[in-house]
Every structure is written in C-alpha cells, then in structure tokens.
Coordinates of C-alpha atoms in Angstrom, one line a residue:
Chain A
X1 CA -3.3 8.2 17.0
X2 CA -4.3 11.2 19.0
X3 CA -5.4 12.9 15.8
X4 CA -7.6 10.0 15.1
X5 CA -9.0 10.2 18.6
X6 CA -9.8 13.8 18.1
X7 CA -11.7 12.9 15.0
X8 CA -13.8 10.8 17.3
X9 CA -14.4 13.6 19.7
X10 CA -15.3 16.4 17.4
X11 CA -16.9 14.8 14.5
X12 CA -19.6 12.1 14.2
X13 CA -17.8 8.8 13.8
X14 CA -18.1 7.0 10.4
X15 CA -20.0 3.9 11.5
X16 CA -23.7 3.8 10.9
X17 CA -26.2 3.9 13.6
X18 CA -27.3 0.3 13.2
X19 CA -24.1 -1.1 14.7
X20 CA -25.2 -3.9 17.1
X21 CA -23.0 -2.7 19.9
X22 CA -21.9 0.8 20.5
X23 CA -18.3 0.0 20.0
X24 CA -17.2 3.5 19.4
X25 CA -14.7 5.0 21.7
X26 CA -16.5 7.0 24.3
X27 CA -19.9 6.5 22.7
X28 CA -21.7 8.9 20.5
X29 CA -21.9 12.0 22.6
X30 CA -19.2 14.3 21.5
X31 CA -20.2 17.8 22.2
X32 CA -20.5 17.6 25.9
X33 CA -17.1 16.3 26.7
X34 CA -15.5 19.2 28.2
X35 CA -17.4 22.1 26.7
X36 CA -16.8 23.6 23.4
X37 CA -14.4 26.2 24.6
X38 CA -11.4 24.0 24.9
X39 CA -12.0 22.3 21.6
X40 CA -10.0 24.4 19.2
X41 CA -7.1 24.8 21.6
X42 CA -6.3 21.1 21.7
X43 CA -6.6 20.7 18.0
X44 CA -2.9 20.6 17.3
X45 CA -0.6 18.5 19.4
X46 CA 3.0 18.7 19.9
X47 CA 3.5 22.2 18.8
X48 CA 5.6 24.2 21.1
X49 CA 3.4 27.2 21.0
X50 CA 0.2 25.4 21.6
X51 CA 0.6 25.4 25.4
X52 CA 0.5 29.1 25.4
X53 CA -2.3 29.3 23.0
X54 CA -4.2 26.6 24.9
X55 CA -3.8 28.6 28.0
X56 CA -5.0 31.7 26.3
X57 CA -8.0 30.0 24.7
X58 CA -9.4 28.8 28.0
X59 CA -9.1 32.2 29.4
X60 CA -6.3 31.1 31.8
X61 CA -4.0 33.6 30.2
X62 CA -0.4 33.7 31.3
X63 CA -0.8 30.8 33.7
X64 CA -0.3 28.5 30.7
X65 CA 3.2 27.3 31.6
X66 CA 2.4 26.9 35.2
X67 CA -0.7 24.8 34.4
X68 CA 1.2 22.7 32.0
X69 CA 4.0 21.7 34.4
X70 CA 1.9 21.7 37.5
X71 CA -0.6 19.3 38.7
X72 CA -3.6 21.6 38.4
X73 CA -4.1 21.3 34.7
X74 CA -6.2 23.5 32.6
X75 CA -9.8 24.1 33.1
X76 CA -12.0 21.4 31.7
X77 CA -9.0 19.3 30.7
X78 CA -10.0 15.7 30.1
X79 CA -8.2 12.9 31.8
X80 CA -5.1 11.7 30.1
X81 CA -6.3 8.3 29.0
X82 CA -9.4 9.8 27.5
X83 CA -7.4 12.4 25.7
X84 CA -5.1 9.9 24.2
X85 CA -7.9 7.7 23.2
X86 CA -7.0 4.6 25.2
X87 CA -10.1 3.0 26.5
X88 CA -9.4 -0.2 28.4
X89 CA -12.9 -1.5 28.8
X90 CA -13.5 -0.9 25.1
X91 CA -10.4 -2.8 24.2
X92 CA -11.5 -5.7 26.3
X93 CA -15.0 -5.8 24.9
X94 CA -13.7 -5.5 21.3
X95 CA -11.3 -8.4 21.9
X96 CA -14.0 -10.6 23.4
X97 CA -16.2 -9.8 20.5
X98 CA -13.6 -10.4 17.9
X99 CA -12.4 -13.7 19.2
X100 CA -15.7 -15.4 19.8
X101 CA -15.7 -18.0 17.1
X102 CA -19.4 -18.5 17.2
X103 CA -20.5 -15.0 16.5
X104 CA -21.9 -13.5 13.3
X105 CA -19.5 -11.0 11.9
X106 CA -20.7 -7.5 11.6
X107 CA -18.9 -5.6 9.0
X108 CA -18.7 -2.5 11.1
X109 CA -17.1 -4.2 14.0
X110 CA -13.7 -2.7 13.3
X111 CA -14.7 0.7 12.0
X112 CA -12.9 2.5 14.7
X113 CA -9.4 1.1 14.0
X114 CA -7.5 1.8 17.2
X115 CA -4.0 0.6 17.5
X116 CA -3.6 0.6 21.2
X117 CA -5.0 -2.9 21.7
X118 CA -2.8 -4.4 19.0
X119 CA 0.2 -2.6 20.3
X120 CA -0.4 -4.0 23.8
X121 CA -0.8 -7.5 22.4
X122 CA 2.4 -7.4 20.5
X123 CA 4.2 -6.1 23.5
X124 CA 2.7 -8.8 25.7
X125 CA 3.7 -11.5 23.2
X126 CA 7.3 -10.1 23.3
X127 CA 7.2 -10.1 27.1
X128 CA 6.1 -13.7 27.3
X129 CA 8.6 -14.9 24.8
X130 CA 11.3 -13.0 26.7
X131 CA 10.3 -14.7 29.9
X132 CA 10.5 -18.0 28.2
X133 CA 14.0 -17.4 27.0
X134 CA 13.5 -16.0 23.5
X135 CA 14.3 -12.3 23.5
X136 CA 12.9 -11.5 20.1
X137 CA 11.1 -8.1 20.5
X138 CA 12.7 -6.8 17.3
X139 CA 11.6 -9.7 15.2
X140 CA 8.1 -9.4 16.5
X141 CA 7.7 -5.8 15.7
X142 CA 9.4 -6.3 12.4
X143 CA 7.2 -9.2 11.5
X144 CA 4.1 -7.3 12.6
X145 CA 5.0 -4.3 10.5
X146 CA 6.0 -6.4 7.4
X147 CA 3.0 -8.6 7.8
X148 CA 0.5 -5.8 8.1
X149 CA 2.0 -4.0 5.1
X150 CA 1.9 -7.2 3.0
X151 CA -1.6 -8.0 3.9
X152 CA -2.6 -4.4 3.2
X153 CA -1.1 -4.6 -0.2
X154 CA -2.5 -8.0 -1.0
X155 CA -6.0 -7.1 0.1
X156 CA -6.0 -3.9 -1.9
X157 CA -4.9 -5.8 -4.9
X158 CA -7.3 -8.6 -4.6
X159 CA -10.5 -6.9 -3.6
X160 CA -12.6 -4.6 -5.7
X161 CA -13.0 -2.1 -2.9
X162 CA -9.9 -1.1 -0.9
X163 CA -9.2 -1.1 2.8
X164 CA -7.0 1.3 4.7
X165 CA -3.9 0.3 6.5
X166 CA -5.0 1.3 10.0
X167 CA -7.9 -1.1 9.9
X168 CA -5.7 -3.9 8.6
X169 CA -3.2 -3.4 11.4
X170 CA -5.9 -3.2 13.9
X171 CA -7.6 -6.4 12.8
X172 CA -4.4 -8.4 12.6
X173 CA -3.4 -7.2 16.0
X174 CA -6.6 -7.9 17.8
X175 CA -6.7 -11.4 16.3
X176 CA -3.3 -12.2 17.8
X177 CA -4.6 -12.9 21.2
X178 CA -4.7 -16.7 20.9
X179 CA -1.1 -16.6 19.9
X180 CA -0.4 -14.5 23.0
X181 CA -2.0 -17.2 25.1
X182 CA 0.1 -19.9 23.5
X183 CA 3.2 -17.9 24.2
X184 CA 2.0 -17.6 27.8
X185 CA 1.9 -21.4 27.9
X186 CA 5.4 -21.5 26.4
X187 CA 6.7 -19.8 29.5
X188 CA 6.3 -22.8 31.6
X189 CA 6.3 -25.7 29.1
X190 CA 8.5 -25.9 26.0
X191 CA 6.3 -26.1 23.0
X192 CA 8.9 -28.1 21.0
X193 CA 7.0 -31.3 21.1
X194 CA 4.0 -32.9 19.4
X195 CA 1.2 -31.4 21.6
X196 CA 3.0 -28.0 21.3
X197 CA 2.8 -28.2 17.6
X198 CA -0.8 -29.1 17.8
X199 CA -1.6 -26.3 20.2
X200 CA 0.2 -23.8 18.0
X201 CA -1.6 -25.0 14.9
X202 CA -4.9 -24.7 16.7
X203 CA -4.2 -21.1 17.8
X204 CA -3.1 -20.2 14.3
X205 CA -6.3 -21.5 12.8
X206 CA -8.3 -19.6 15.4
X207 CA -6.5 -16.4 14.7
X208 CA -6.9 -16.9 11.0
X209 CA -10.6 -17.7 11.2
X210 CA -11.3 -14.6 13.2
X211 CA -9.2 -12.3 11.0
X212 CA -10.3 -13.6 7.7
X213 CA -13.9 -13.4 8.8
X214 CA -13.6 -9.8 9.5
X215 CA -11.7 -9.0 6.3
X216 CA -14.2 -10.9 4.2
X217 CA -17.1 -9.1 5.9
X218 CA -15.5 -5.7 5.4
X219 CA -14.4 -6.2 1.9
X220 CA -17.4 -8.3 0.8
X221 CA -15.3 -11.0 -0.8
X222 CA -17.4 -13.9 0.4
X223 CA -16.4 -16.4 -2.2
X224 CA -12.7 -15.8 -1.7
X225 CA -12.5 -16.5 2.0
X226 CA -9.9 -19.2 1.6
X227 CA -7.8 -17.0 -0.6
X228 CA -7.9 -14.2 2.0
X229 CA -7.3 -16.7 4.9
X230 CA -4.2 -18.3 3.5
X231 CA -1.8 -15.3 3.6
X232 CA -3.1 -14.4 7.1
X233 CA -2.4 -18.0 8.2
X234 CA 1.1 -17.7 6.9
X235 CA 1.6 -14.5 8.9
X236 CA 0.4 -16.1 12.1
X237 CA 2.5 -19.2 11.4
X238 CA 5.5 -17.0 11.5
X239 CA 4.5 -15.8 14.9
X240 CA 4.0 -19.4 15.9
X241 CA 7.5 -20.3 14.7
X242 CA 8.9 -17.6 16.9
X243 CA 7.0 -18.9 19.8
X244 CA 7.8 -22.6 19.4
X245 CA 11.4 -22.7 18.3
X246 CA 14.0 -21.0 20.4
X247 CA 17.0 -19.6 18.8
X248 CA 20.0 -21.8 18.9
Chain B
X1 CA -13.8 55.0 -12.4
X2 CA -13.9 55.7 -16.0
X3 CA -12.1 53.4 -18.4
X4 CA -12.5 55.6 -21.5
X5 CA -9.9 58.2 -20.4
X6 CA -7.2 55.6 -19.9
X7 CA -4.6 55.1 -22.7
X8 CA -3.1 51.8 -21.8
X9 CA -2.4 48.7 -23.9
X10 CA -5.5 46.6 -24.2
X11 CA -5.0 43.4 -22.4
X12 CA -5.3 40.4 -24.6
X13 CA -7.7 38.6 -22.4
X14 CA -10.8 39.9 -20.7
X15 CA -10.1 40.3 -17.1
X16 CA -12.5 41.2 -14.4
X17 CA -11.7 44.6 -12.9
X18 CA -13.0 44.8 -9.4
X19 CA -12.7 47.5 -6.9
X20 CA -9.2 47.3 -5.5
X21 CA -8.9 47.2 -1.8
X22 CA -7.6 50.2 -0.1
X23 CA -5.1 48.3 2.0
X24 CA -3.3 45.2 0.7
X25 CA -5.3 42.4 2.3
X26 CA -3.3 39.6 0.8
X27 CA 0.4 39.0 0.2
X28 CA -0.4 38.7 -3.5
X29 CA -0.9 42.4 -3.6
X30 CA 2.8 42.7 -3.2
X31 CA 3.7 39.9 -5.5
X32 CA 4.0 40.9 -9.0
X33 CA 4.8 38.6 -11.8
X34 CA 6.7 40.1 -14.7
X35 CA 4.6 41.2 -17.5
X36 CA 4.6 44.2 -19.9
X37 CA 6.8 47.0 -18.7
X38 CA 3.8 49.4 -18.5
X39 CA 1.9 47.1 -16.3
X40 CA 5.0 46.5 -14.3
X41 CA 5.7 50.1 -13.7
X42 CA 2.1 50.7 -12.9
X43 CA 2.2 47.8 -10.4
X44 CA 5.3 49.2 -8.8
X45 CA 3.6 52.5 -8.3
X46 CA 0.7 50.7 -6.8
X47 CA 2.9 48.6 -4.5
X48 CA 4.8 51.6 -3.5
X49 CA 1.7 53.4 -2.7
X50 CA 0.5 50.8 -0.3
X51 CA 3.5 51.0 2.0
X52 CA 2.8 54.5 3.3
X53 CA -0.1 54.6 5.8
X54 CA -3.6 54.9 4.7
X55 CA -4.4 58.5 5.3
X56 CA -1.4 59.8 3.3
X57 CA -2.5 57.9 0.2
X58 CA -4.2 60.6 -1.8
X59 CA -1.2 63.0 -1.5
X60 CA 1.2 60.3 -2.5
X61 CA -0.7 59.4 -5.5
X62 CA -0.4 62.9 -6.8
X63 CA 3.2 63.3 -5.8
X64 CA 4.6 60.7 -8.0
X65 CA 6.3 61.7 -11.2
X66 CA 4.4 61.2 -14.3
X67 CA 6.0 58.6 -16.6
X68 CA 4.4 57.9 -20.0
X69 CA 2.2 55.5 -18.2
X70 CA 1.0 58.4 -16.1
X71 CA -2.6 58.3 -17.3
X72 CA -3.3 55.5 -15.0
X73 CA -1.8 57.3 -12.1
X74 CA -4.5 59.9 -12.0
X75 CA -6.9 59.0 -9.3
X76 CA -10.5 59.4 -10.0
X77 CA -11.4 59.4 -6.4
X78 CA -9.4 59.9 -3.3
X79 CA -8.6 56.9 -1.3
X80 CA -8.5 54.7 -4.4
X81 CA -5.3 54.0 -6.3
X82 CA -7.1 54.3 -9.5
X83 CA -5.4 51.8 -11.8
X84 CA -7.8 51.0 -14.5
X85 CA -6.1 47.9 -15.6
X86 CA -6.0 44.6 -13.8
X87 CA -6.0 44.9 -10.1
X88 CA -5.9 42.1 -7.6
X89 CA -9.0 41.1 -5.8
X90 CA -9.1 40.2 -2.1
X91 CA -7.1 36.9 -1.9
X92 CA -8.1 36.1 -5.4
X93 CA -6.1 35.6 -8.6
X94 CA -7.9 38.0 -10.8
X95 CA -4.7 39.6 -11.8
X96 CA -4.0 38.5 -15.4
X97 CA -0.4 38.0 -14.9
X98 CA -1.0 36.1 -11.7
X99 CA -3.5 33.9 -13.5
X100 CA -1.0 33.3 -16.2
X101 CA 1.6 32.5 -13.6
X102 CA -0.7 30.2 -11.7
X103 CA -1.6 28.3 -14.9
X104 CA 2.0 28.0 -15.9
X105 CA 2.8 26.6 -12.5
X106 CA -0.1 24.2 -12.6
X107 CA 0.8 22.9 -16.0
X108 CA 4.4 22.5 -15.0
X109 CA 3.4 20.4 -12.0
X110 CA 1.1 18.4 -14.1
X111 CA 3.8 17.8 -16.7
X112 CA 6.2 16.7 -14.0
X113 CA 3.8 14.3 -12.5
X114 CA 2.9 12.9 -15.9
X115 CA 6.5 12.4 -16.6
X116 CA 7.1 10.6 -13.4
X117 CA 4.0 8.5 -13.8
X118 CA 4.9 7.5 -17.4
X119 CA 8.5 6.7 -16.8
X120 CA 8.6 5.4 -13.3
X121 CA 5.1 4.6 -12.2
X122 CA 4.7 1.9 -14.8
X123 CA 8.2 0.6 -14.8
X124 CA 8.9 0.0 -11.1
X125 CA 5.5 -1.3 -9.9
X126 CA 3.0 -1.6 -12.7
X127 CA 0.0 -1.4 -10.5
X128 CA -2.7 -2.1 -13.0
X129 CA -0.9 -5.1 -14.3
X130 CA -0.4 -6.3 -10.7
X131 CA -4.0 -5.9 -9.9
X132 CA -4.8 -7.9 -13.0
X133 CA -2.6 -10.7 -11.7
X134 CA -4.4 -11.0 -8.4
X135 CA -7.9 -11.5 -9.8
X136 CA -8.1 -15.1 -8.9
X137 CA -10.8 -17.4 -7.7
X138 CA -10.9 -20.5 -5.6
X139 CA -11.4 -22.8 -8.6
X140 CA -8.6 -21.1 -10.5
X141 CA -6.1 -21.7 -7.7
X142 CA -7.0 -25.3 -7.3
X143 CA -6.9 -26.0 -11.0
X144 CA -3.7 -24.1 -11.5
X145 CA -2.0 -26.1 -8.7
X146 CA -3.1 -29.3 -10.3
X147 CA -1.8 -28.0 -13.6
X148 CA 1.6 -27.1 -12.3
X149 CA 2.1 -30.5 -10.7
X150 CA 0.5 -32.6 -13.4
X151 CA 0.8 -30.8 -16.7
X152 CA 0.7 -33.9 -18.9
X153 CA -2.9 -34.1 -20.0
X154 CA -3.7 -30.4 -20.4
X155 CA -4.7 -29.6 -23.9
X156 CA -4.9 -25.9 -25.0
X157 CA -2.1 -23.8 -23.6
X158 CA -2.7 -20.5 -25.2
X159 CA -4.0 -17.6 -23.2
X160 CA -7.4 -16.2 -24.1
X161 CA -7.5 -12.6 -25.2
X162 CA -10.2 -10.0 -24.7
X163 CA -11.8 -9.2 -28.0
X164 CA -13.4 -5.9 -28.4
X165 CA -16.1 -5.2 -30.9
X166 CA -13.7 -4.4 -33.7
X167 CA -12.0 -7.8 -33.3
X168 CA -8.9 -6.2 -31.8
X169 CA -7.1 -8.0 -29.0
X170 CA -7.4 -5.8 -26.0
X171 CA -5.2 -7.7 -23.6
X172 CA -5.4 -11.0 -21.9
X173 CA -8.2 -12.3 -19.8
X174 CA -8.0 -12.2 -16.0
X175 CA -6.7 -15.4 -14.3
X176 CA -10.1 -16.2 -12.9
X177 CA -11.5 -16.6 -16.4
X178 CA -8.5 -18.3 -18.1
X179 CA -6.7 -21.2 -16.6
X180 CA -3.7 -20.6 -18.8
X181 CA -3.1 -17.0 -17.6
X182 CA -0.3 -16.6 -15.1
X183 CA -1.1 -15.0 -11.8
X184 CA 1.0 -13.6 -9.0
X185 CA -1.1 -15.0 -6.1
X186 CA 0.1 -18.5 -6.3
X187 CA 3.8 -17.7 -6.7
X188 CA 3.9 -15.2 -3.9
X189 CA 2.0 -17.5 -1.5
X190 CA 4.3 -20.4 -2.6
X191 CA 7.4 -18.3 -1.9
X192 CA 6.3 -17.4 1.6
X193 CA 5.2 -21.0 2.3
X194 CA 8.6 -22.2 1.1
X195 CA 10.3 -19.8 3.5
X196 CA 8.1 -21.0 6.4
X197 CA 8.6 -24.7 5.6
X198 CA 12.3 -24.4 5.4
X199 CA 12.3 -22.6 8.7
X200 CA 10.2 -25.4 10.2
X201 CA 12.6 -27.9 8.8
X202 CA 15.5 -26.1 10.5
X203 CA 13.5 -25.9 13.7
X204 CA 12.9 -29.6 13.7
X205 CA 16.7 -30.0 13.6
X206 CA 17.0 -27.5 16.4
X207 CA 18.9 -25.1 14.2
X208 CA 16.3 -22.4 14.0
X209 CA 17.1 -18.8 14.3
X210 CA 14.7 -16.0 13.4
X211 CA 17.4 -14.6 11.2
X212 CA 17.0 -17.5 8.9
X213 CA 13.5 -16.3 7.9
X214 CA 15.0 -13.1 6.4
X215 CA 17.9 -14.9 4.8
X216 CA 15.8 -17.5 3.1
X217 CA 13.4 -14.9 1.8
X218 CA 16.2 -12.8 0.4
X219 CA 17.8 -15.7 -1.4
X220 CA 14.5 -17.0 -2.8
X221 CA 13.7 -13.5 -4.2
X222 CA 17.1 -13.3 -5.6
X223 CA 16.7 -16.6 -7.4
X224 CA 13.5 -15.4 -9.0
X225 CA 15.1 -12.1 -10.0
X226 CA 18.1 -13.8 -11.5
X227 CA 15.9 -16.1 -13.6
X228 CA 13.7 -13.3 -14.8
X229 CA 16.9 -11.3 -15.7
X230 CA 18.2 -14.2 -17.7
X231 CA 15.0 -14.8 -19.6
X232 CA 14.7 -11.2 -20.5
X233 CA 18.3 -11.1 -21.6
X234 CA 17.7 -14.1 -23.8
X235 CA 14.6 -12.6 -25.3
X236 CA 16.5 -9.5 -26.1
X237 CA 19.4 -11.4 -27.6
X238 CA 17.1 -13.6 -29.7
X239 CA 15.2 -10.6 -30.8
X240 CA 11.8 -11.9 -29.7
X241 CA 9.3 -9.3 -30.3
X242 CA 6.6 -8.6 -27.8
X243 CA 8.2 -10.8 -25.2
X244 CA 6.2 -11.4 -22.1
X245 CA 6.1 -8.6 -19.5
X246 CA 8.2 -8.7 -16.4
X247 CA 5.2 -9.4 -14.3
X248 CA 4.3 -12.5 -16.3
X249 CA 7.9 -13.7 -16.2
X250 CA 8.0 -13.3 -12.4
X251 CA 4.8 -15.4 -12.2
X252 CA 6.3 -18.1 -14.4
X253 CA 9.5 -18.1 -12.3
X254 CA 7.5 -18.4 -9.1
X255 CA 5.6 -21.5 -10.1
X256 CA 8.6 -23.7 -9.3
X257 CA 8.1 -23.0 -5.6
X258 CA 5.0 -25.1 -5.7
X259 CA 7.1 -28.1 -6.6
X260 CA 9.7 -27.3 -4.1
X261 CA 7.1 -27.2 -1.4
X262 CA 5.9 -30.7 -2.4
X263 CA 9.5 -31.9 -2.1
X264 CA 10.0 -30.4 1.4
X265 CA 6.7 -32.0 2.4
X266 CA 8.0 -35.4 1.5
X267 CA 11.0 -34.7 3.5
X268 CA 8.8 -34.3 6.5
X269 CA 6.8 -37.4 5.8
X270 CA 9.5 -39.9 5.0
X271 CA 13.1 -40.4 5.9
X272 CA 14.1 -42.5 2.9
X273 CA 16.1 -40.5 0.5
X274 CA 15.1 -42.3 -2.7
X275 CA 11.5 -41.2 -2.2
X276 CA 12.7 -37.7 -1.7
X277 CA 14.8 -37.7 -4.8
X278 CA 12.2 -39.3 -7.0
X279 CA 9.7 -36.7 -5.9
X280 CA 12.3 -34.0 -6.7
X281 CA 13.0 -35.3 -10.2
X282 CA 9.3 -35.7 -10.9
X283 CA 8.6 -32.1 -9.8
X284 CA 11.5 -30.8 -11.9
X285 CA 10.2 -32.6 -15.0
X286 CA 6.6 -31.3 -14.4
X287 CA 7.8 -27.8 -13.9
X288 CA 10.0 -28.0 -17.1
X289 CA 7.1 -29.2 -19.2
X290 CA 4.8 -26.5 -17.8
X291 CA 7.3 -23.8 -18.6
X292 CA 8.1 -25.1 -22.1
X293 CA 4.4 -25.3 -22.9
X294 CA 3.6 -21.9 -21.4
X295 CA 6.5 -20.0 -22.8
X296 CA 6.1 -21.4 -26.2
X297 CA 3.5 -18.8 -26.9
X298 CA 5.9 -16.2 -25.8
X299 CA 9.0 -17.3 -27.7
X300 CA 7.2 -18.5 -30.8
X301 CA 4.3 -16.1 -31.3
X302 CA 1.6 -17.6 -33.5
X303 CA 1.2 -15.8 -36.7
X304 CA -2.3 -14.8 -37.5
X305 CA -3.8 -15.9 -40.7
X306 CA -2.3 -14.0 -43.6
X307 CA 0.5 -12.4 -41.6
X308 CA 3.9 -13.5 -42.5
X309 CA 6.1 -15.2 -40.0
X310 CA 8.2 -12.7 -38.2
X311 CA 11.1 -15.0 -37.7
X312 CA 13.1 -17.3 -39.9
X313 CA 13.7 -21.0 -39.6
X314 CA 17.1 -20.6 -37.9
X315 CA 15.6 -18.2 -35.5
X316 CA 12.8 -20.6 -34.8
X317 CA 15.3 -23.4 -34.0
X318 CA 17.2 -21.0 -31.7
X319 CA 14.1 -20.1 -29.9
X320 CA 13.2 -23.7 -29.4
X321 CA 16.7 -24.3 -27.9
X322 CA 16.1 -21.3 -25.7
X323 CA 12.9 -22.8 -24.4
X324 CA 14.7 -26.1 -23.5
X325 CA 17.6 -24.3 -21.9
X326 CA 15.1 -22.3 -19.7
X327 CA 13.5 -25.6 -18.7
X328 CA 16.8 -27.2 -17.9
X329 CA 18.0 -24.2 -16.0
X330 CA 15.3 -24.9 -13.5
X331 CA 17.2 -27.8 -12.2
X332 CA 20.2 -26.0 -10.6
X333 CA 17.8 -23.4 -9.3
X334 CA 15.6 -25.9 -7.7
X335 CA 18.5 -27.8 -6.2
X336 CA 19.7 -24.5 -4.8
X337 CA 16.4 -23.8 -3.2
X338 CA 15.9 -27.2 -1.8
X339 CA 19.3 -27.2 -0.2
X340 CA 18.9 -23.9 1.6

C-alpha cells in the first residue's frame, strides 16, 4: 500500500479533474509536500540500506542511524500516517458517500482504491463478533479474501472492460459497513430470531445495492445490474450467516 | 580507421561499426559469446587490453604477440584498440554475436511461453471459453431458469452456430443470443446459493458451524467433477467424436443445483414431507429431460446433408442408452446433495 501511496504523492492521480468531490488522498498538490529533496530517498521502502541512503540524500550524512532510531527524525520527514497513506477524514467521507443510498453514483468515486478503510471494517466486524461470542476472525478474513477474488474473476469475465483487484477489494470492503452495524447490534441482542433475520436481510440488501451501483457505474454494465448484484449479495449473505448463527 | 587494410573474414551480416569506447562502459564489453575463433581471439585481446589502466594502453597493444589474426591488432591511432570488426557500443548490442545470442534467447523464451500457453493455458483454465460462457443477459437468465425447471414445452433444442461468410461454422453463439447455449453463470451462482441455503438450514436447526460452508462447497464441487469425469469417460468409451468440451459439461452438470435449491426452499416453506418429496421427484424428472434433450446433440451429432453417418445403428442405440443412464444418474447425485 505504501507504494501506491507514493504514487499518489509523486505523480498526478489518475482520476479526471471533474470529480465532484476531491476524494483523492491528500488532494491534488503533490510537489509541495516536503520539498523535492527527500523524494527520491523514500522511493524504496523496506530495504536495509535505504536508511543510510535516505540520510545521505537529505544531507544529514552519518546521522542516518541516529535519526532513524531517535525521535528527531529526518529533515522534512512527513508524519507517519501521511507517509503510510492512512487518511482518517478521507476514509470517513468516502464511507458516508458510498453508503448514502440516495446519491447518484459517480464512476470515479473509487478511483483511489485504498485498502485501509476496508481492513478496518473487517477487523471491526471481527471484534464485534468476538464480543458477541463468535470468535471467527479467521473465517472473516478468509471469506473476505475468497469473496474479493471470486468477484474480481467474475467481473472480469462478465464485463467487456476489466477491473483491477484493488478496486474490487476496496469497494467490497467499504460497502460492508451496514453489516458491521448489524454485528454491533448482535453484541447485545441475539439475532437468531425473526426480526434478526429481517435486519440482516435489510443490511445485506443495502450493502449489495451500494456495491453493485459502484461496480455497474465503473464497468458500464447498466443492463446487467441484477447479474452483478446477485453474486455480491451471496457474499454479504455469507457474512450475515457468520453474524447471525453462532457456532455450536 | 581504415577497413581496407584488414584481412579478416567478412561477417555474414552487415553490422554497424561504431567507435569503440576507450574504457569498457558496460559489462557487455567483457561478455563474449562464442563465435568464430578469429573473432574470439580478437575479442580476448580486446578484453585483455581493457584490464590494464588507461594510459598504458598503447604500449600493451603493441606488446602482444602477433597471431595470424594480427592484422587487426595493429592500432591505427593511439588510445584506440583498433579492432576493425564488430565492436560493442556503449550499453548497446551492436556486437553481431551478442545480437545473435540475444535473438536466440528471445526466441527460446518465446518458444517456451508458447509451449506453456498451448499445453497448459488452454487445458487448465480455458479463459476464452470461460469468457464466452459468462456473456449472459437478464432475459437469458430468466428464460434459462424457466427452461431448467419446465423443459416440457420447449421446441428447438439445438445450439445456434456462428456462420461466417463461407458458410463454415465458427463456433457457437454466446448465451445471450441463444437460449440453448449452456452458460457458467447460472451453475456457479446456483452452487453458491445451494451452499448458503444448506448452511441456513443447518443454522435454523442450531447446528451451524462456519466450517460447514467449506465442507459443503467442497463436496458440491466434487459431485460436479465426478459427474463430468464419468461423462467424459463414457464419451471416450463410446467413441463419440467431437464430444462437448469440459466447460460445457461442467455447465450441464451444474444445472441440477437449480432444482436442488427449489427443493430446499420447499423444505423451508412446509413441514410436510410428501410435498418435499414430490417437489424433489418433479425436479429430478425435469432435470433428466433437460439433460437428455441437451446432450442429444452431443452424443448423436446430426449429420449434415450429404455426409454419411459417422456411427452405426448399434452405436446409436448404445449412445441412447448412455443418455438415459446419464439422466438416471442424476438421481443419486441429487439425493446426495439434498441430504448434505
């Protein structure tokens, strides 16, 4: 993900300028982030020698190790969240936009496919289910991975133009929020009764409506909305199953 | 540099002879692919001359012994290792042998990828065939579901083919244009729905465990795989030419899940077992008829006008038996799936 975040910083982002809201991470200004001097140094992450080279590039010289392990940091170093590409206000605004069922879907709404929001939602779902007595973290992650892969394969087979896997995973994760709310309800009340089924069905349809709307807009498959929505509803129903029925 | 004085074998291809760099700027300058001995020896001289430092170069060029290939050893100007034949460019592949080597490598890689693509790319996951199976439309899905559950009144069962200008058949039409074409969208969706419904059924009996999702999926996929294996084996044993592709057979095997879903639904709606079993029997019969009618064009290929039948009468009767056995075999499979 960090590589993708750097693509945001150092190159113009792919979405066109007529996006209704500026939903790009950290907006459109790239060059002035922390000066151009530090830019090449942080281009590669996780390489052992990069700390030294980073120190050298900024002109800090042999103080590289000290700066890395101390609290001073390098000159012009961005804050950690910004460097990692985690932007909480952006995640919140994107979630609100995605889940509003009355909006018109803009096809560029998910052009910056960040995975931090979805990851947070899956983890939150796992935590709520754990509190309600169903420790199923592994199943949630496995289902998320398998479901994203299957929807990615299916959408690429069904649509004339393709879609990339990051965007699929991002859309599916953001649209999971109603399911997270239902699992929050399941903490206090058991959902294994009639109104629980109804609530779960309602949240599944809300998730599916949001996700299929985005996919149909991105892939321009307007007459096949139901065909796209059905597999996504199956995926969210699996999550609903995990939320409703506790393992015996 | 004067080429006329050099007595070296004329290279078979025209190569560009640039000014060689005074120091080796690329590792390719030290890499020599084996070629004619004269070139090789000359290259060795050249390589050896590069290792001593730059200022000593003119003396070293003159100090080397003069083999029969000596004419190229004579420098024309100091500071230049004056080899008149192919010399490498800066980072380029202008060396003839290097070019030959590169092209050999490229063709080898190309041949390898072609081999993999032909033998394994088409066999394991035939992507183009898969894409063809997923070109469905809303109306196709609705009509096909109706056809699977009520196949009694449907008239033409043959698949439409794409006709090119010469009248040749170019493959079958996509599912969205031909109701009789099998697709993979409905079977795969039906399989996943079946897994979910059986999980819901277990959950209503408070016997749900997330593990059961994976177990049911695996057993359903195994049922499909087993049936496809049997049908292919029978086609081979009966010597049916041009039998349906594996993708089509998987599609035909997956249509039974639609009926099984209907059966499980009635299980939710009623508690009386005779309703449940009558729905099951009806679904089985409908699926059997659907399969017999659809596979008829696979097992008994229609002979075009003027072309002799490719099978004899006994073969024909055997193939008809085969069709009915396939239809009857659905029953134990469906029982198995319903009981899981």
